[in-house]
Short mmCIF file of C-alpha atoms and ligand atoms in Angstrom, two decimals:
data_model
loop_
_atom_site.label_atom_id
_atom_site.label_comp_id
_atom_site.label_asym_id
_atom_site.label_seq_id
_atom_site.Cartn_x
_atom_site.Cartn_y
_atom_site.Cartn_z
CA UNK A 223 95.26 -106.45 -99.66
CA UNK A 224 95.20 -106.47 -103.47
CA UNK A 225 98.25 -105.43 -105.40
CA UNK A 226 97.84 -103.10 -108.37
CA UNK A 227 98.72 -105.92 -110.78
CA UNK A 228 96.02 -108.15 -109.23
CA UNK A 229 93.39 -105.43 -109.60
CA UNK A 230 94.29 -104.50 -113.19
CA UNK A 231 94.59 -108.12 -114.38
CA UNK A 232 91.27 -108.93 -112.72
CA UNK A 233 89.52 -106.11 -114.57
CA UNK A 234 91.07 -107.02 -117.92
CA UNK A 235 89.95 -110.65 -117.52
CA UNK A 236 86.50 -109.53 -116.49
CA UNK A 237 86.14 -107.54 -119.72
CA UNK A 238 87.45 -110.41 -121.84
CA UNK A 239 85.08 -112.90 -120.21
CA UNK A 240 82.15 -110.53 -120.70
CA UNK A 241 82.98 -110.32 -124.42
CA UNK A 242 83.18 -114.14 -124.66
CA UNK A 243 79.74 -114.40 -123.02
CA UNK A 244 78.28 -111.61 -125.08
CA UNK A 245 79.28 -113.24 -128.37
CA UNK A 246 78.66 -116.86 -127.41
CA UNK A 247 82.22 -117.77 -128.28
CA UNK A 248 82.50 -121.50 -128.92
CA UNK A 249 85.09 -124.00 -127.84
CA UNK A 250 86.27 -124.23 -131.45
CA UNK A 251 86.72 -120.50 -131.71
CA UNK A 252 88.56 -120.47 -128.41
CA UNK A 253 90.95 -123.21 -129.62
CA UNK A 254 91.53 -121.28 -132.85
CA UNK A 255 92.39 -118.16 -130.86
CA UNK A 256 94.85 -120.06 -128.65
CA UNK A 257 96.40 -121.55 -131.80
CA UNK A 258 96.77 -118.04 -133.18
CA UNK A 259 98.52 -116.81 -130.03
CA UNK A 260 100.97 -119.73 -130.24
CA UNK A 261 102.20 -118.31 -133.57
CA UNK A 262 103.84 -115.46 -131.68
CA UNK A 263 106.27 -117.93 -130.13
CA UNK A 264 107.57 -118.87 -133.59
CA UNK A 265 107.55 -115.37 -135.06
CA UNK A 266 110.16 -112.59 -135.19
CA UNK A 267 111.01 -110.91 -131.90
CA UNK A 268 109.32 -107.64 -132.90
CA UNK A 269 105.88 -109.18 -133.42
CA UNK A 270 104.73 -109.08 -129.80
CA UNK A 271 105.75 -105.46 -129.17
CA UNK A 272 104.33 -104.54 -132.59
CA UNK A 273 100.94 -106.05 -131.82
CA UNK A 274 100.87 -104.47 -128.35
CA UNK A 275 101.80 -101.06 -129.74
CA UNK A 276 99.18 -101.48 -132.45
CA UNK A 277 96.43 -102.18 -129.93
CA UNK A 278 97.29 -100.31 -126.75
CA UNK A 279 100.17 -97.86 -127.06
CA UNK A 280 97.99 -94.93 -128.21
CA UNK A 281 95.62 -95.51 -125.31
CA UNK A 282 98.42 -95.53 -122.74
CA UNK A 283 99.74 -92.28 -124.18
CA UNK A 284 96.26 -90.68 -123.97
CA UNK A 285 95.89 -91.83 -120.37
CA UNK A 286 99.21 -90.25 -119.53
CA UNK A 287 98.06 -86.92 -120.99
CA UNK A 288 95.48 -86.66 -118.21
CA UNK A 289 98.36 -85.92 -115.87
CA UNK A 290 100.20 -83.45 -118.11
CA UNK A 291 99.83 -79.78 -118.95
CA UNK A 292 102.53 -79.58 -121.63
CA UNK A 293 102.49 -80.58 -125.30
CA UNK A 294 100.27 -83.38 -126.59
CA UNK A 295 102.03 -86.72 -126.36
CA UNK A 296 101.63 -89.68 -128.68
CA UNK A 297 102.71 -93.27 -128.93
CA UNK A 298 106.38 -94.16 -129.10
CA UNK A 299 106.03 -97.14 -131.41
CA UNK A 300 108.51 -100.00 -131.63
CA UNK A 301 111.39 -98.28 -133.46
CA UNK A 302 112.96 -95.87 -131.00
CA UNK A 303 116.70 -96.48 -130.56
CA UNK A 304 118.66 -95.13 -127.62
CA UNK A 305 121.82 -95.31 -129.73
CA UNK A 306 120.81 -92.58 -132.20
CA UNK A 307 123.78 -90.49 -133.39
CA UNK A 308 124.19 -86.98 -131.98
CA UNK A 309 123.37 -84.43 -134.67
CA UNK A 310 123.81 -80.69 -135.08
CA UNK A 311 121.59 -79.42 -137.89
CA UNK A 312 120.83 -82.39 -140.06
CA UNK A 313 119.75 -85.99 -139.93
CA UNK A 314 121.69 -88.27 -142.28
CA UNK A 315 119.54 -89.77 -145.00
CA UNK A 316 120.34 -91.71 -148.14
CA UNK A 317 117.75 -90.12 -150.38
CA UNK A 318 119.33 -87.57 -152.69
CA UNK A 319 115.89 -87.13 -154.21
CA UNK A 320 113.74 -87.24 -151.05
CA UNK A 321 111.62 -84.16 -150.36
CA UNK A 322 113.36 -81.89 -147.87
CA UNK A 323 111.84 -81.46 -144.46
CA UNK A 324 112.96 -78.82 -141.98
CA UNK A 325 111.84 -79.39 -138.41
CA UNK A 326 112.16 -76.44 -136.09
CA UNK A 327 110.82 -75.06 -132.87
CA UNK A 328 111.62 -74.67 -129.21
CA UNK A 329 111.89 -76.81 -126.11
CA UNK A 330 110.55 -75.00 -123.05
CA UNK A 331 108.92 -75.47 -119.66
CA UNK A 332 105.32 -74.69 -118.65
CA UNK A 333 106.28 -71.07 -117.90
CA UNK A 334 107.90 -70.59 -121.30
CA UNK A 335 111.53 -70.77 -120.19
CA UNK A 336 113.89 -72.53 -122.63
CA UNK A 337 115.25 -75.88 -121.44
CA UNK A 338 118.94 -75.85 -122.21
CA UNK A 339 120.60 -79.24 -122.45
CA UNK A 340 117.40 -81.10 -123.30
CA UNK A 341 117.97 -84.11 -125.55
CA UNK A 342 115.65 -84.15 -128.54
CA UNK A 343 115.46 -87.49 -130.35
CA UNK A 344 113.95 -87.44 -133.85
CA UNK A 345 113.36 -90.60 -135.89
CA UNK A 346 111.31 -91.43 -138.95
CA UNK A 347 111.10 -93.70 -141.96
CA UNK A 348 112.95 -93.35 -145.25
CA UNK A 349 111.07 -92.57 -148.47
CA UNK A 350 110.06 -96.25 -148.69
CA UNK A 351 108.57 -96.29 -145.21
CA UNK A 352 111.43 -98.30 -143.66
CA UNK A 353 113.17 -97.65 -140.33
CA UNK A 354 116.92 -97.92 -139.90
CA UNK A 355 118.04 -100.67 -137.56
CA UNK A 356 114.92 -102.72 -138.27
CA UNK A 357 115.17 -103.50 -141.92
CA UNK A 358 117.95 -105.58 -143.49
CA UNK A 359 121.22 -103.78 -143.97
CA UNK A 360 120.16 -100.30 -142.89
CA UNK A 361 122.67 -98.53 -140.61
CA UNK A 362 121.15 -96.96 -137.51
CA UNK A 363 122.84 -93.59 -137.98
CA UNK A 364 120.42 -92.83 -140.82
CA UNK A 365 116.98 -91.27 -140.30
CA UNK A 366 117.61 -90.77 -136.60
CA UNK A 367 119.35 -88.23 -134.48
CA UNK A 368 119.74 -86.83 -131.00
CA UNK A 369 119.97 -83.04 -130.87
CA UNK A 370 121.27 -81.33 -127.73
CA UNK A 371 119.21 -78.18 -127.19
CA UNK A 372 121.08 -74.91 -126.67
CA UNK A 373 120.45 -71.93 -124.34
CA UNK A 374 117.56 -70.38 -126.34
CA UNK A 375 115.71 -73.71 -126.43
CA UNK A 376 115.36 -73.29 -130.19
CA UNK A 377 116.44 -75.85 -132.74
CA UNK A 378 116.28 -76.44 -136.48
CA UNK A 379 117.05 -79.77 -138.13
CA UNK A 380 117.00 -80.80 -141.79
CA UNK A 381 115.94 -84.20 -142.98
CA UNK A 382 113.73 -85.74 -145.66
CA UNK A 383 110.01 -86.43 -145.69
CA UNK A 384 108.97 -89.79 -144.25
CA UNK A 385 106.57 -91.99 -146.19
CA UNK A 386 103.47 -93.86 -145.12
CA UNK A 387 104.55 -96.94 -143.30
CA UNK A 388 103.18 -100.43 -143.74
CA UNK A 389 103.65 -102.35 -140.54
CA UNK A 390 105.12 -105.81 -141.10
CA UNK A 391 102.03 -107.80 -142.02
CA UNK A 392 103.39 -111.20 -143.01
CA UNK A 393 103.38 -112.29 -139.37
CA UNK A 394 100.73 -112.52 -136.67
CA UNK A 395 100.39 -108.71 -136.32
CA UNK A 396 99.26 -108.48 -139.95
CA UNK A 397 97.07 -111.54 -139.59
CA UNK A 398 95.35 -109.94 -136.61
CA UNK A 399 94.66 -106.78 -138.63
CA UNK A 400 93.16 -109.03 -141.31
CA UNK A 401 90.83 -110.62 -138.73
CA UNK A 402 89.74 -107.10 -137.77
CA UNK A 403 89.12 -106.06 -141.40
CA UNK A 404 91.80 -103.41 -141.27
CA UNK A 405 94.73 -102.42 -143.50
CA UNK A 406 98.35 -102.39 -142.27
CA UNK A 407 99.18 -98.74 -143.06
CA UNK A 408 100.28 -95.88 -140.85
CA UNK A 409 100.21 -92.35 -142.33
CA UNK A 410 103.61 -90.69 -142.83
CA UNK A 411 104.87 -89.49 -139.46
CA UNK A 412 107.89 -88.22 -137.55
CA UNK A 413 108.69 -89.41 -134.03
CA UNK A 414 110.03 -87.25 -131.21
CA UNK A 415 111.25 -87.89 -127.72
CA UNK A 416 112.54 -85.20 -125.37
CA UNK A 417 114.50 -85.85 -122.20
CA UNK A 418 115.68 -83.20 -119.78
CA UNK A 419 116.82 -83.15 -116.16
CA UNK A 420 113.94 -82.29 -113.86
CA UNK A 421 111.22 -82.93 -116.48
CA UNK A 422 109.00 -85.85 -117.45
CA UNK A 423 110.20 -87.68 -120.52
CA UNK A 424 108.04 -86.59 -123.43
CA UNK A 425 107.18 -88.64 -126.53
CA UNK A 426 105.08 -87.63 -129.51
CA UNK A 427 104.63 -87.83 -133.26
CA UNK A 428 103.75 -85.42 -136.08
CA UNK A 429 101.45 -86.27 -138.99
CA UNK A 430 100.78 -84.42 -142.25
CA UNK A 431 97.37 -83.04 -143.19
CA UNK A 432 95.86 -84.62 -146.29
CA UNK A 433 98.30 -87.52 -146.35
CA UNK A 434 97.28 -91.09 -147.09
CA UNK A 435 95.88 -93.06 -144.14
CA UNK A 436 95.71 -90.06 -141.79
CA UNK A 437 92.07 -90.98 -141.16
CA UNK A 438 92.57 -94.73 -140.80
CA UNK A 439 95.90 -95.24 -139.06
CA UNK A 440 96.26 -98.97 -138.35
CA UNK A 441 97.50 -98.27 -134.83
CA UNK A 442 94.83 -95.59 -134.23
CA UNK A 443 97.48 -93.12 -133.12
CA UNK A 444 96.51 -89.91 -134.96
CA UNK A 445 95.23 -87.08 -132.74
CA UNK A 446 93.93 -83.83 -134.29
CA UNK A 447 96.46 -81.47 -132.64
CA UNK A 448 99.30 -83.58 -134.07
CA UNK A 449 98.23 -83.22 -137.71
CA UNK A 450 100.35 -80.46 -139.27
CA UNK A 451 100.11 -78.50 -142.48
CA UNK A 452 103.74 -77.51 -143.08
CA UNK A 453 104.57 -74.23 -144.76
CA UNK A 454 106.79 -74.33 -147.83
CA UNK A 455 110.24 -72.68 -147.70
CA UNK A 456 112.09 -72.96 -151.00
CA UNK A 457 112.17 -76.68 -151.80
CA UNK A 458 111.49 -77.72 -148.24
CA UNK A 459 108.48 -78.27 -146.06
CA UNK A 460 108.76 -76.72 -142.62
CA UNK A 461 107.33 -78.57 -139.65
CA UNK A 462 107.02 -76.37 -136.56
CA UNK A 463 107.37 -78.44 -133.39
CA UNK A 464 107.49 -76.79 -129.99
CA UNK A 465 107.88 -79.06 -127.00
CA UNK A 466 106.49 -77.93 -123.67
CA UNK A 467 107.64 -80.28 -120.93
CA UNK A 468 105.99 -80.99 -117.61
CA UNK A 469 108.12 -80.95 -114.48
CA UNK A 470 109.14 -84.32 -113.06
C1 MBD B 545 105.37 -97.54 -136.34
O1 MBD B 545 106.24 -96.90 -137.16
C2 MBD B 545 104.85 -96.81 -135.33
O2 MBD B 545 105.21 -95.53 -135.22
C3 MBD B 545 103.93 -97.38 -134.47
C4 MBD B 545 103.34 -96.56 -133.38
C5 MBD B 545 103.57 -98.70 -134.61
C6 MBD B 545 104.09 -99.44 -135.64
C7 MBD B 545 105.00 -98.86 -136.49
FE1 FE B 546 106.72 -94.95 -136.63
#
């Protein structure tokens, strides 16, 4: 009897070996590739998850959507933090001048009933494209929050616009992108995760129509239904995000 891991690993290796055959990969090239992989052992701790997320996270999230009827999910990325501060109606930021962003919508089930008590995590970059908790002296209570959803399922949270994000590219993840002839940019995006008793955990992102790199995301995460064209309300952009959760 084959275990699931045996079957999946076998198929992955089969595909890799086919590619090696197909391209006549030489011993020298093979040694160079092994040498490249060894760099991960000396690099920062985030490099391995970053490379994996860059290459495979979007695919895993698409595969998962086959089994869901609710909202369109998207990759989590490497910068989710469980320890996000609980918020009411605004996410703390340090940009007095950053463009205002209002995020509002409803959390509901497949039949349209509000999901009271759902935990909505929102996290995004600052106006420089940096994430709190992952960049120097940058306290984790900024640019992240956990909102507890009330009885109507509706929520509204103020924050500032994220910026396009350049993934760290001075380590092996960036070097790999270079080998592939790609740039290290992600378009500006906001991350969401929703957890509620009795429902599947839901993770997605929102992107902004017309923004830089929307068509060439380095992690290939952009999906058409997730590209939004926010309306303007006063000085703020308004991002409408409804979350429809599948039952557990
Ligand atoms: C990010 O900010 C991100 O969201 C993903 C998916 C990968 C790298 C950096
Ligand atoms: Fe991100």
